[in-house]
mmCIF file of C-alpha atoms in Angstrom:
data_model
loop_
_atom_site.group_PDB
_atom_site.id
_atom_site.type_symbol
_atom_site.label_atom_id
_atom_site.label_comp_id
_atom_site.label_asym_id
_atom_site.label_seq_id
_atom_site.Cartn_x
_atom_site.Cartn_y
_atom_site.Cartn_z
ATOM 1 C CA MET A 1 -50.178 -7.190 -62.880
ATOM 2 C CA SER A 2 -50.191 -6.861 -59.081
ATOM 3 C CA GLN A 3 -52.425 -9.110 -57.013
ATOM 4 C CA PRO A 4 -55.359 -7.668 -55.080
ATOM 5 C CA PRO A 5 -54.749 -7.043 -51.375
ATOM 6 C CA VAL A 6 -55.204 -9.949 -48.988
ATOM 7 C CA GLN A 7 -58.501 -9.667 -47.135
ATOM 8 C CA VAL A 8 -57.958 -9.599 -43.361
ATOM 9 C CA ALA A 9 -60.663 -9.617 -40.678
ATOM 10 C CA MET A 10 -59.760 -8.304 -37.222
ATOM 11 C CA TYR A 11 -62.154 -9.366 -34.478
ATOM 12 C CA ALA A 12 -62.942 -6.813 -31.744
ATOM 13 C CA ASP A 13 -65.007 -7.504 -28.643
ATOM 14 C CA ALA A 14 -65.278 -6.608 -24.976
ATOM 15 C CA ASP A 15 -62.006 -6.854 -23.008
ATOM 16 C CA CYS A 16 -59.804 -6.756 -26.118
ATOM 17 C CA TRP A 17 -56.560 -4.800 -26.149
ATOM 18 C CA LEU A 18 -57.172 -2.038 -28.654
ATOM 19 C CA GLY A 19 -53.441 -1.435 -28.846
ATOM 20 C CA SER A 20 -52.901 -4.871 -30.372
ATOM 21 C CA ILE A 21 -55.537 -4.170 -33.029
ATOM 22 C CA HIS A 22 -53.900 -0.886 -33.967
ATOM 23 C CA LEU A 23 -50.422 -2.461 -33.919
ATOM 24 C CA ILE A 24 -51.393 -5.264 -36.289
ATOM 25 C CA ARG A 25 -53.217 -2.914 -38.677
ATOM 26 C CA GLU A 26 -50.215 -0.631 -38.813
ATOM 27 C CA LEU A 27 -47.724 -3.475 -39.239
ATOM 28 C CA LEU A 28 -49.681 -4.792 -42.207
ATOM 29 C CA ALA A 29 -49.834 -1.258 -43.620
ATOM 30 C CA VAL A 30 -46.071 -0.837 -43.120
ATOM 31 C CA ALA A 31 -45.472 -4.094 -45.021
ATOM 32 C CA GLY A 32 -47.065 -2.499 -48.081
ATOM 33 C CA THR A 33 -45.250 0.814 -47.618
ATOM 34 C CA LEU A 34 -41.891 -0.976 -47.523
ATOM 35 C CA GLN A 35 -42.685 -2.516 -50.920
ATOM 36 C CA ARG A 36 -43.367 0.968 -52.326
ATOM 37 C CA GLY A 37 -46.499 -0.227 -54.008
ATOM 38 C CA PRO A 38 -50.217 -0.643 -53.326
ATOM 39 C CA ALA A 39 -51.496 -1.895 -49.991
ATOM 40 C CA LEU A 40 -50.784 -5.581 -49.409
ATOM 41 C CA PHE A 41 -53.606 -6.140 -46.914
ATOM 42 C CA ASP A 42 -57.144 -4.811 -46.619
ATOM 43 C CA VAL A 43 -58.252 -4.943 -42.960
ATOM 44 C CA THR A 44 -61.885 -5.040 -41.827
ATOM 45 C CA VAL A 45 -62.708 -4.786 -38.117
ATOM 46 C CA VAL A 46 -65.453 -7.258 -37.224
ATOM 47 C CA GLY A 47 -67.439 -7.137 -33.987
ATOM 48 C CA PRO A 48 -70.247 -9.212 -32.488
ATOM 49 C CA THR A 49 -72.467 -6.587 -34.139
ATOM 50 C CA SER A 50 -71.691 -3.218 -35.684
ATOM 51 C CA ALA A 51 -72.283 -1.540 -32.302
ATOM 52 C CA PRO A 52 -69.269 -0.062 -30.446
ATOM 53 C CA VAL A 53 -67.293 -2.433 -28.192
ATOM 54 C CA ALA A 54 -65.308 -1.417 -25.131
ATOM 55 C CA SER A 55 -61.774 -2.571 -24.416
ATOM 56 C CA PHE A 56 -60.877 -3.681 -20.892
ATOM 57 C CA THR A 57 -59.870 -0.062 -20.134
ATOM 58 C CA GLY A 58 -63.243 1.209 -21.342
ATOM 59 C CA THR A 59 -62.007 2.774 -24.588
ATOM 60 C CA GLN A 60 -64.507 2.174 -27.363
ATOM 61 C CA LEU A 61 -64.027 1.016 -30.936
ATOM 62 C CA THR A 62 -66.759 0.834 -33.570
ATOM 63 C CA PRO A 63 -66.435 -2.248 -35.828
ATOM 64 C CA ASP A 64 -66.836 -1.918 -39.570
ATOM 65 C CA VAL A 65 -69.339 -4.770 -39.604
ATOM 66 C CA GLY A 66 -70.949 -7.381 -37.377
ATOM 67 C CA VAL A 67 -69.803 -10.990 -37.477
ATOM 68 C CA GLU A 68 -72.933 -12.264 -39.230
ATOM 69 C CA ALA A 69 -72.344 -9.809 -42.108
ATOM 70 C CA ALA A 70 -68.558 -10.178 -42.258
ATOM 71 C CA PRO A 71 -67.175 -10.468 -45.798
ATOM 72 C CA PRO A 72 -65.006 -13.468 -46.777
ATOM 73 C CA ALA A 73 -61.515 -13.239 -45.291
ATOM 74 C CA GLN A 74 -58.224 -14.922 -46.137
ATOM 75 C CA VAL A 75 -56.880 -14.183 -42.664
ATOM 76 C CA ILE A 76 -58.693 -13.711 -39.353
ATOM 77 C CA PHE A 77 -56.919 -12.116 -36.385
ATOM 78 C CA LEU A 78 -58.125 -12.646 -32.851
ATOM 79 C CA PRO A 79 -56.180 -9.868 -31.096
ATOM 80 C CA ALA A 80 -54.949 -9.763 -27.520
ATOM 81 C CA PHE A 81 -57.590 -9.951 -24.784
ATOM 82 C CA TYR A 82 -57.449 -9.442 -21.042
ATOM 83 C CA PHE A 83 -58.937 -12.412 -19.165
ATOM 84 C CA PRO A 84 -57.770 -12.319 -15.522
ATOM 85 C CA ASP A 85 -59.768 -15.393 -14.435
ATOM 86 C CA ARG A 86 -59.008 -19.050 -15.118
ATOM 87 C CA GLY A 87 -62.451 -20.137 -16.249
ATOM 88 C CA ARG A 88 -63.643 -20.939 -19.751
ATOM 89 C CA ARG A 89 -64.651 -18.008 -21.926
ATOM 90 C CA ALA A 90 -68.023 -18.311 -23.593
ATOM 91 C CA VAL A 91 -67.957 -17.890 -27.360
ATOM 92 C CA GLY A 92 -71.154 -16.879 -29.116
ATOM 93 C CA ALA A 93 -72.620 -19.218 -31.688
ATOM 94 C CA ALA A 94 -72.218 -16.661 -34.476
ATOM 95 C CA LEU A 95 -68.512 -16.104 -33.721
ATOM 96 C CA ALA A 96 -67.794 -19.840 -33.476
ATOM 97 C CA ALA A 97 -69.621 -20.535 -36.744
ATOM 98 C CA TRP A 98 -67.792 -17.702 -38.505
ATOM 99 C CA LEU A 99 -64.373 -18.950 -37.410
ATOM 100 C CA ARG A 100 -65.110 -22.580 -38.270
ATOM 101 C CA GLN A 101 -66.510 -21.698 -41.692
ATOM 102 C CA ALA A 102 -63.641 -19.348 -42.502
ATOM 103 C CA TYR A 103 -61.142 -22.062 -41.600
ATOM 104 C CA ALA A 104 -63.041 -24.620 -43.679
ATOM 105 C CA ASP A 105 -62.888 -22.163 -46.593
ATOM 106 C CA GLY A 106 -59.095 -21.961 -46.338
ATOM 107 C CA ALA A 107 -58.506 -18.940 -44.088
ATOM 108 C CA ILE A 108 -55.493 -18.592 -41.801
ATOM 109 C CA ILE A 109 -56.512 -17.999 -38.165
ATOM 110 C CA VAL A 110 -54.158 -16.020 -35.908
ATOM 111 C CA ALA A 111 -54.781 -15.847 -32.140
ATOM 112 C CA ILE A 112 -52.732 -13.596 -29.860
ATOM 113 C CA THR A 113 -52.267 -14.064 -26.091
ATOM 114 C CA SER A 114 -55.549 -14.816 -24.298
ATOM 115 C CA SER A 115 -57.590 -14.972 -27.496
ATOM 116 C CA VAL A 116 -56.147 -18.494 -27.746
ATOM 117 C CA ARG A 117 -58.804 -19.300 -25.131
ATOM 118 C CA LEU A 118 -61.528 -18.068 -27.478
ATOM 119 C CA LEU A 119 -60.176 -20.155 -30.329
ATOM 120 C CA ALA A 120 -59.963 -23.179 -28.027
ATOM 121 C CA GLU A 121 -63.728 -23.005 -27.485
ATOM 122 C CA THR A 122 -64.357 -23.487 -31.200
ATOM 123 C CA GLY A 123 -62.485 -26.805 -31.320
ATOM 124 C CA LEU A 124 -60.125 -25.524 -34.023
ATOM 125 C CA LEU A 125 -57.120 -26.055 -31.729
ATOM 126 C CA ASP A 126 -57.930 -29.677 -30.872
ATOM 127 C CA GLY A 127 -54.981 -31.888 -31.749
ATOM 128 C CA ARG A 128 -52.816 -28.865 -32.554
ATOM 129 C CA GLU A 129 -49.830 -27.225 -30.946
ATOM 130 C CA ALA A 130 -50.537 -23.779 -29.523
ATOM 131 C CA ALA A 131 -48.290 -21.158 -28.001
ATOM 132 C CA CYS A 132 -49.926 -19.613 -24.972
ATOM 133 C CA ASN A 133 -49.404 -16.889 -22.455
ATOM 134 C CA PRO A 134 -48.096 -18.436 -19.197
ATOM 135 C CA ALA A 135 -51.103 -16.907 -17.404
ATOM 136 C CA ASP A 136 -53.427 -18.990 -19.622
ATOM 137 C CA TRP A 137 -51.530 -22.278 -19.495
ATOM 138 C CA LEU A 138 -53.404 -23.793 -16.543
ATOM 139 C CA THR A 139 -56.762 -22.848 -18.039
ATOM 140 C CA LEU A 140 -55.906 -24.471 -21.344
ATOM 141 C CA ARG A 141 -54.429 -27.565 -19.710
ATOM 142 C CA ASN A 142 -57.415 -28.062 -17.400
ATOM 143 C CA HIS A 143 -60.250 -27.322 -19.820
ATOM 144 C CA TYR A 144 -58.846 -28.236 -23.252
ATOM 145 C CA PRO A 145 -56.749 -31.415 -22.901
ATOM 146 C CA ALA A 146 -56.865 -32.072 -26.653
ATOM 147 C CA ILE A 147 -54.614 -29.024 -27.263
ATOM 148 C CA HIS A 148 -50.836 -29.475 -27.171
ATOM 149 C CA CYS A 149 -49.972 -26.329 -25.206
ATOM 150 C CA LEU A 150 -46.472 -24.893 -25.552
ATOM 151 C CA PRO A 151 -46.118 -22.411 -22.672
ATOM 152 C CA ASP A 152 -42.415 -21.908 -23.465
ATOM 153 C CA ALA A 153 -42.938 -21.274 -27.182
ATOM 154 C CA PRO A 154 -43.525 -17.628 -28.134
ATOM 155 C CA LEU A 155 -44.994 -18.531 -31.536
ATOM 156 C CA ALA A 156 -46.548 -21.699 -32.952
ATOM 157 C CA ILE A 157 -47.524 -22.266 -36.576
ATOM 158 C CA ASP A 158 -49.564 -25.437 -37.009
ATOM 159 C CA GLY A 159 -50.973 -25.618 -40.509
ATOM 160 C CA ARG A 160 -53.297 -22.643 -40.970
ATOM 161 C CA VAL A 161 -53.535 -21.894 -37.256
ATOM 162 C CA VAL A 162 -51.022 -19.443 -35.796
ATOM 163 C CA THR A 163 -50.802 -18.675 -32.077
ATOM 164 C CA ALA A 164 -48.647 -16.031 -30.378
ATOM 165 C CA ALA A 165 -47.996 -16.040 -26.636
ATOM 166 C CA SER A 166 -47.416 -12.284 -26.353
ATOM 167 C CA ILE A 167 -47.281 -9.073 -28.350
ATOM 168 C CA ASN A 168 -43.686 -9.388 -29.600
ATOM 169 C CA PRO A 169 -44.296 -12.720 -31.387
ATOM 170 C CA ALA A 170 -47.421 -11.166 -32.911
ATOM 171 C CA ILE A 171 -45.014 -9.052 -34.962
ATOM 172 C CA ASP A 172 -43.479 -12.268 -36.271
ATOM 173 C CA ALA A 173 -46.952 -13.629 -37.006
ATOM 174 C CA CYS A 174 -47.446 -10.615 -39.269
ATOM 175 C CA ALA A 175 -44.100 -11.325 -40.930
ATOM 176 C CA TYR A 176 -45.224 -14.920 -41.464
ATOM 177 C CA LEU A 177 -48.341 -13.696 -43.260
ATOM 178 C CA VAL A 178 -46.273 -11.400 -45.454
ATOM 179 C CA ALA A 179 -43.996 -14.347 -46.313
ATOM 180 C CA HIS A 180 -46.963 -16.629 -46.997
ATOM 181 C CA PHE A 181 -48.672 -14.252 -49.419
ATOM 182 C CA TYR A 182 -45.811 -12.138 -50.784
ATOM 183 C CA GLY A 183 -42.571 -14.046 -50.256
ATOM 184 C CA ASP A 184 -39.613 -14.148 -47.886
ATOM 185 C CA LYS A 185 -37.963 -10.977 -49.168
ATOM 186 C CA ALA A 186 -40.972 -8.840 -48.234
ATOM 187 C CA ALA A 187 -41.192 -10.588 -44.857
ATOM 188 C CA ARG A 188 -37.530 -9.939 -44.076
ATOM 189 C CA LYS A 189 -38.032 -6.255 -44.779
ATOM 190 C CA LEU A 190 -40.865 -6.096 -42.291
ATOM 191 C CA ALA A 191 -38.975 -8.139 -39.678
ATOM 192 C CA ARG A 192 -35.907 -5.876 -39.952
ATOM 193 C CA PHE A 193 -38.071 -2.790 -39.617
ATOM 194 C CA ALA A 194 -40.275 -3.986 -36.765
ATOM 195 C CA ASN A 195 -37.875 -6.003 -34.584
ATOM 196 C CA SER A 196 -34.736 -5.201 -32.623
ATOM 197 C CA THR A 197 -31.530 -5.378 -34.653
ATOM 198 C CA GLN A 198 -29.603 -6.510 -31.584
ATOM 199 C CA GLN A 199 -30.963 -10.032 -31.396
ATOM 200 C CA PRO A 200 -33.184 -12.387 -33.403
ATOM 201 C CA SER A 201 -36.866 -11.932 -32.640
ATOM 202 C CA TYR A 202 -38.645 -14.667 -30.724
ATOM 203 C CA GLY A 203 -40.705 -16.030 -33.552
ATOM 204 C CA GLN A 204 -38.437 -15.755 -36.574
ATOM 205 C CA PHE A 205 -37.268 -19.341 -36.185
ATOM 206 C CA ALA A 206 -40.830 -20.620 -36.004
ATOM 207 C CA LEU A 207 -41.494 -18.579 -39.136
ATOM 208 C CA ALA A 208 -38.544 -20.173 -40.944
ATOM 209 C CA SER A 209 -39.440 -23.723 -39.874
ATOM 210 C CA ALA A 210 -43.173 -23.560 -40.606
ATOM 211 C CA ALA A 211 -42.847 -24.971 -44.132
ATOM 212 C CA TRP A 212 -41.317 -28.193 -42.745
ATOM 213 C CA ARG A 213 -44.303 -28.892 -40.509
ATOM 214 C CA GLN A 214 -47.118 -28.988 -43.060
ATOM 215 C CA HIS A 215 -47.869 -32.702 -42.710
ATOM 216 C CA PRO A 216 -50.487 -34.693 -40.756
ATOM 217 C CA ASP A 217 -48.200 -36.765 -38.471
ATOM 218 C CA ASP A 218 -48.922 -35.295 -35.050
ATOM 219 C CA ARG A 219 -46.204 -37.189 -33.171
ATOM 220 C CA ILE A 220 -43.555 -36.131 -35.650
ATOM 221 C CA ARG A 221 -44.699 -32.501 -35.420
ATOM 222 C CA GLN A 222 -44.281 -32.760 -31.646
ATOM 223 C CA ALA A 223 -40.789 -34.178 -32.187
ATOM 224 C CA GLN A 224 -40.005 -31.268 -34.513
ATOM 225 C CA ALA A 225 -41.199 -28.812 -31.877
ATOM 226 C CA TYR A 226 -38.922 -30.501 -29.325
ATOM 227 C CA ILE A 227 -35.950 -30.235 -31.702
ATOM 228 C CA GLU A 228 -36.736 -26.574 -32.348
ATOM 229 C CA ARG A 229 -36.659 -25.867 -28.610
ATOM 230 C CA GLN A 230 -33.551 -27.934 -27.833
ATOM 231 C CA PHE A 231 -31.239 -27.717 -30.858
ATOM 232 C CA MET A 232 -28.901 -25.264 -29.113
ATOM 233 C CA GLN A 233 -28.124 -28.004 -26.553
ATOM 234 C CA PRO A 234 -26.242 -31.258 -27.184
ATOM 235 C CA LEU A 235 -29.001 -33.166 -28.976
ATOM 236 C CA THR A 236 -28.917 -36.479 -30.821
ATOM 237 C CA VAL A 237 -31.430 -38.450 -32.852
ATOM 238 C CA PRO A 238 -31.648 -41.179 -30.162
ATOM 239 C CA ASP A 239 -32.548 -38.440 -27.653
ATOM 240 C CA VAL A 240 -35.467 -37.293 -29.794
ATOM 241 C CA ALA A 241 -36.577 -40.842 -30.592
ATOM 242 C CA ARG A 242 -36.784 -41.634 -26.872
ATOM 243 C CA ARG A 243 -38.757 -38.427 -26.333
ATOM 244 C CA ALA A 244 -41.189 -39.558 -29.060
ATOM 245 C CA SER A 245 -41.413 -43.074 -27.508
ATOM 246 C CA MET A 246 -40.209 -44.750 -30.705
ATOM 247 C CA SER A 247 -37.332 -46.967 -31.647
ATOM 248 C CA GLU A 248 -34.593 -45.053 -33.416
ATOM 249 C CA ARG A 249 -35.133 -47.031 -36.628
ATOM 250 C CA ASN A 250 -38.897 -46.399 -36.693
ATOM 251 C CA PHE A 251 -38.411 -42.754 -35.750
ATOM 252 C CA ASN A 252 -35.938 -42.182 -38.590
ATOM 253 C CA ARG A 253 -38.257 -43.814 -41.102
ATOM 254 C CA ARG A 254 -41.388 -42.017 -39.954
ATOM 255 C CA PHE A 255 -39.667 -38.640 -39.619
ATOM 256 C CA ALA A 256 -38.192 -38.791 -43.119
ATOM 257 C CA ALA A 257 -41.552 -39.816 -44.605
ATOM 258 C CA ALA A 258 -43.352 -36.873 -42.966
ATOM 259 C CA VAL A 259 -40.765 -34.097 -43.216
ATOM 260 C CA GLY A 260 -38.834 -35.075 -46.325
ATOM 261 C CA MET A 261 -35.449 -35.335 -44.604
ATOM 262 C CA PRO A 262 -33.925 -37.495 -41.852
ATOM 263 C CA PRO A 263 -34.012 -36.125 -38.300
ATOM 264 C CA ALA A 264 -30.241 -35.629 -38.128
ATOM 265 C CA ARG A 265 -30.416 -33.279 -41.092
ATOM 266 C CA TYR A 266 -33.397 -31.488 -39.533
ATOM 267 C CA ILE A 267 -31.408 -30.834 -36.363
ATOM 268 C CA MET A 268 -28.595 -29.486 -38.528
ATOM 269 C CA ARG A 269 -30.974 -27.284 -40.515
ATOM 270 C CA CYS A 270 -32.424 -25.852 -37.313
ATOM 271 C CA ARG A 271 -28.947 -24.933 -36.117
ATOM 272 C CA ILE A 272 -28.011 -23.362 -39.431
ATOM 273 C CA GLU A 273 -31.271 -21.382 -39.664
ATOM 274 C CA HIS A 274 -30.571 -19.950 -36.221
ATOM 275 C CA ALA A 275 -26.988 -19.204 -37.250
ATOM 276 C CA LYS A 276 -28.240 -17.276 -40.285
ATOM 277 C CA GLN A 277 -30.306 -15.049 -37.977
ATOM 278 C CA LEU A 278 -27.337 -14.425 -35.687
ATOM 279 C CA LEU A 279 -24.993 -13.703 -38.576
ATOM 280 C CA SER A 280 -27.493 -11.266 -40.102
ATOM 281 C CA GLN A 281 -28.140 -9.345 -36.915
ATOM 282 C CA GLN A 282 -25.023 -9.546 -34.735
ATOM 283 C CA ARG A 283 -21.376 -8.615 -35.276
ATOM 284 C CA VAL A 284 -20.038 -11.406 -33.100
ATOM 285 C CA PRO A 285 -17.200 -13.875 -33.834
ATOM 286 C CA VAL A 286 -18.104 -16.923 -35.914
ATOM 287 C CA LEU A 287 -17.004 -19.163 -33.044
ATOM 288 C CA THR A 288 -19.540 -17.504 -30.741
ATOM 289 C CA VAL A 289 -22.286 -18.069 -33.313
ATOM 290 C CA ALA A 290 -21.237 -21.715 -33.635
ATOM 291 C CA LEU A 291 -21.415 -22.308 -29.885
ATOM 292 C CA GLN A 292 -24.774 -20.528 -29.597
ATOM 293 C CA CYS A 293 -26.202 -22.826 -32.262
ATOM 294 C CA GLY A 294 -25.207 -26.126 -30.662
ATOM 295 C CA PHE A 295 -21.885 -26.809 -32.424
ATOM 296 C CA ASN A 296 -18.879 -27.918 -30.394
ATOM 297 C CA ASP A 297 -16.261 -26.280 -32.608
ATOM 298 C CA GLU A 298 -15.973 -23.663 -35.328
ATOM 299 C CA ASN A 299 -14.697 -25.976 -38.067
ATOM 300 C CA ALA A 300 -17.702 -28.307 -37.805
ATOM 301 C CA PHE A 301 -19.979 -25.273 -37.951
ATOM 302 C CA ARG A 302 -18.213 -23.882 -41.041
ATOM 303 C CA ARG A 303 -18.481 -27.234 -42.845
ATOM 304 C CA ALA A 304 -22.175 -27.616 -42.047
ATOM 305 C CA PHE A 305 -22.965 -24.017 -42.983
ATOM 306 C CA ARG A 306 -21.227 -24.294 -46.336
ATOM 307 C CA GLN A 307 -22.888 -27.641 -47.045
ATOM 308 C CA LEU A 308 -26.399 -26.268 -46.479
ATOM 309 C CA CYS A 309 -25.978 -22.664 -47.657
ATOM 310 C CA GLY A 310 -23.313 -22.952 -50.352
ATOM 311 C CA VAL A 311 -21.197 -20.159 -48.815
ATOM 312 C CA THR A 312 -19.065 -19.688 -45.723
ATOM 313 C CA PRO A 313 -20.516 -17.966 -42.630
ATOM 314 C CA GLY A 314 -18.320 -14.930 -43.286
ATOM 315 C CA ALA A 315 -19.445 -14.636 -46.890
ATOM 316 C CA TYR A 316 -23.086 -14.961 -45.829
ATOM 317 C CA ARG A 317 -22.621 -12.067 -43.436
ATOM 318 C CA GLY A 318 -20.752 -10.072 -46.066
ATOM 319 C CA GLY A 319 -17.417 -10.183 -44.339
ATOM 320 C CA GLY A 320 -15.383 -12.507 -46.542
ATOM 321 C CA THR A 321 -14.454 -16.030 -45.408
#
């Protein structure tokens, strides 16, 4: 018996990018079409009221319902907005209450580009990592110091809060939702369909690593984020321990307790996850993949890949050894 569709609420308000709303709705619809079954997601557009709202270009959209009458949602999307100034953006009491209550009830909140500034006003990003558009970084840093902003990260998944710095990573946020509710196979289908086949999409690694970051140790999550940004460079456990301002012994102990594996293995897993993306999407020599993933030589890469994946890189790609 198939499960009922996931209930998604898409917030629309003045200065939103209507294109991002339409893109997300269609991506979620495509995810169901690719499975050749019933719709996977049921999307409701929610506005401040049920009255039409105008995008920043003046194009109007009529919400299905106002925020105070919004039905329960398992996922809430705050789509892209256009905020050219660097001031704080006022958030109405009804919107803030709706978002906080939905999160308390277990919903996943997804904010895209400048809507991260709206979510910041609710306090739901305090103490969390958030990807942000470079144009919004100064605003977030100056007005919301409790947020760990990642201006160089296209996508951040911190518990049930997902932030995307631009439109492309929003595609990966949709793939993350498909994986969360319907499994990795369905998510890979959507990612292959929606992203370029020439190179891994920006957020696919964040998608793959999200399951390893579902723990409450904030400093270790920051260390994980640092590893995920730097694993393609020469990187050692002492390097990361110094970055985290811990002794190597304490860092190893605390990391393993939070993540379930020692940091050296986490670095290796990050490199191998990236290698799997490259092998799936590029017809390049194995040595090139090894070097792009932070390995110094091909043999070390082959040994690590086989240890973690059970097959050789060539067999994983479908090309023999």
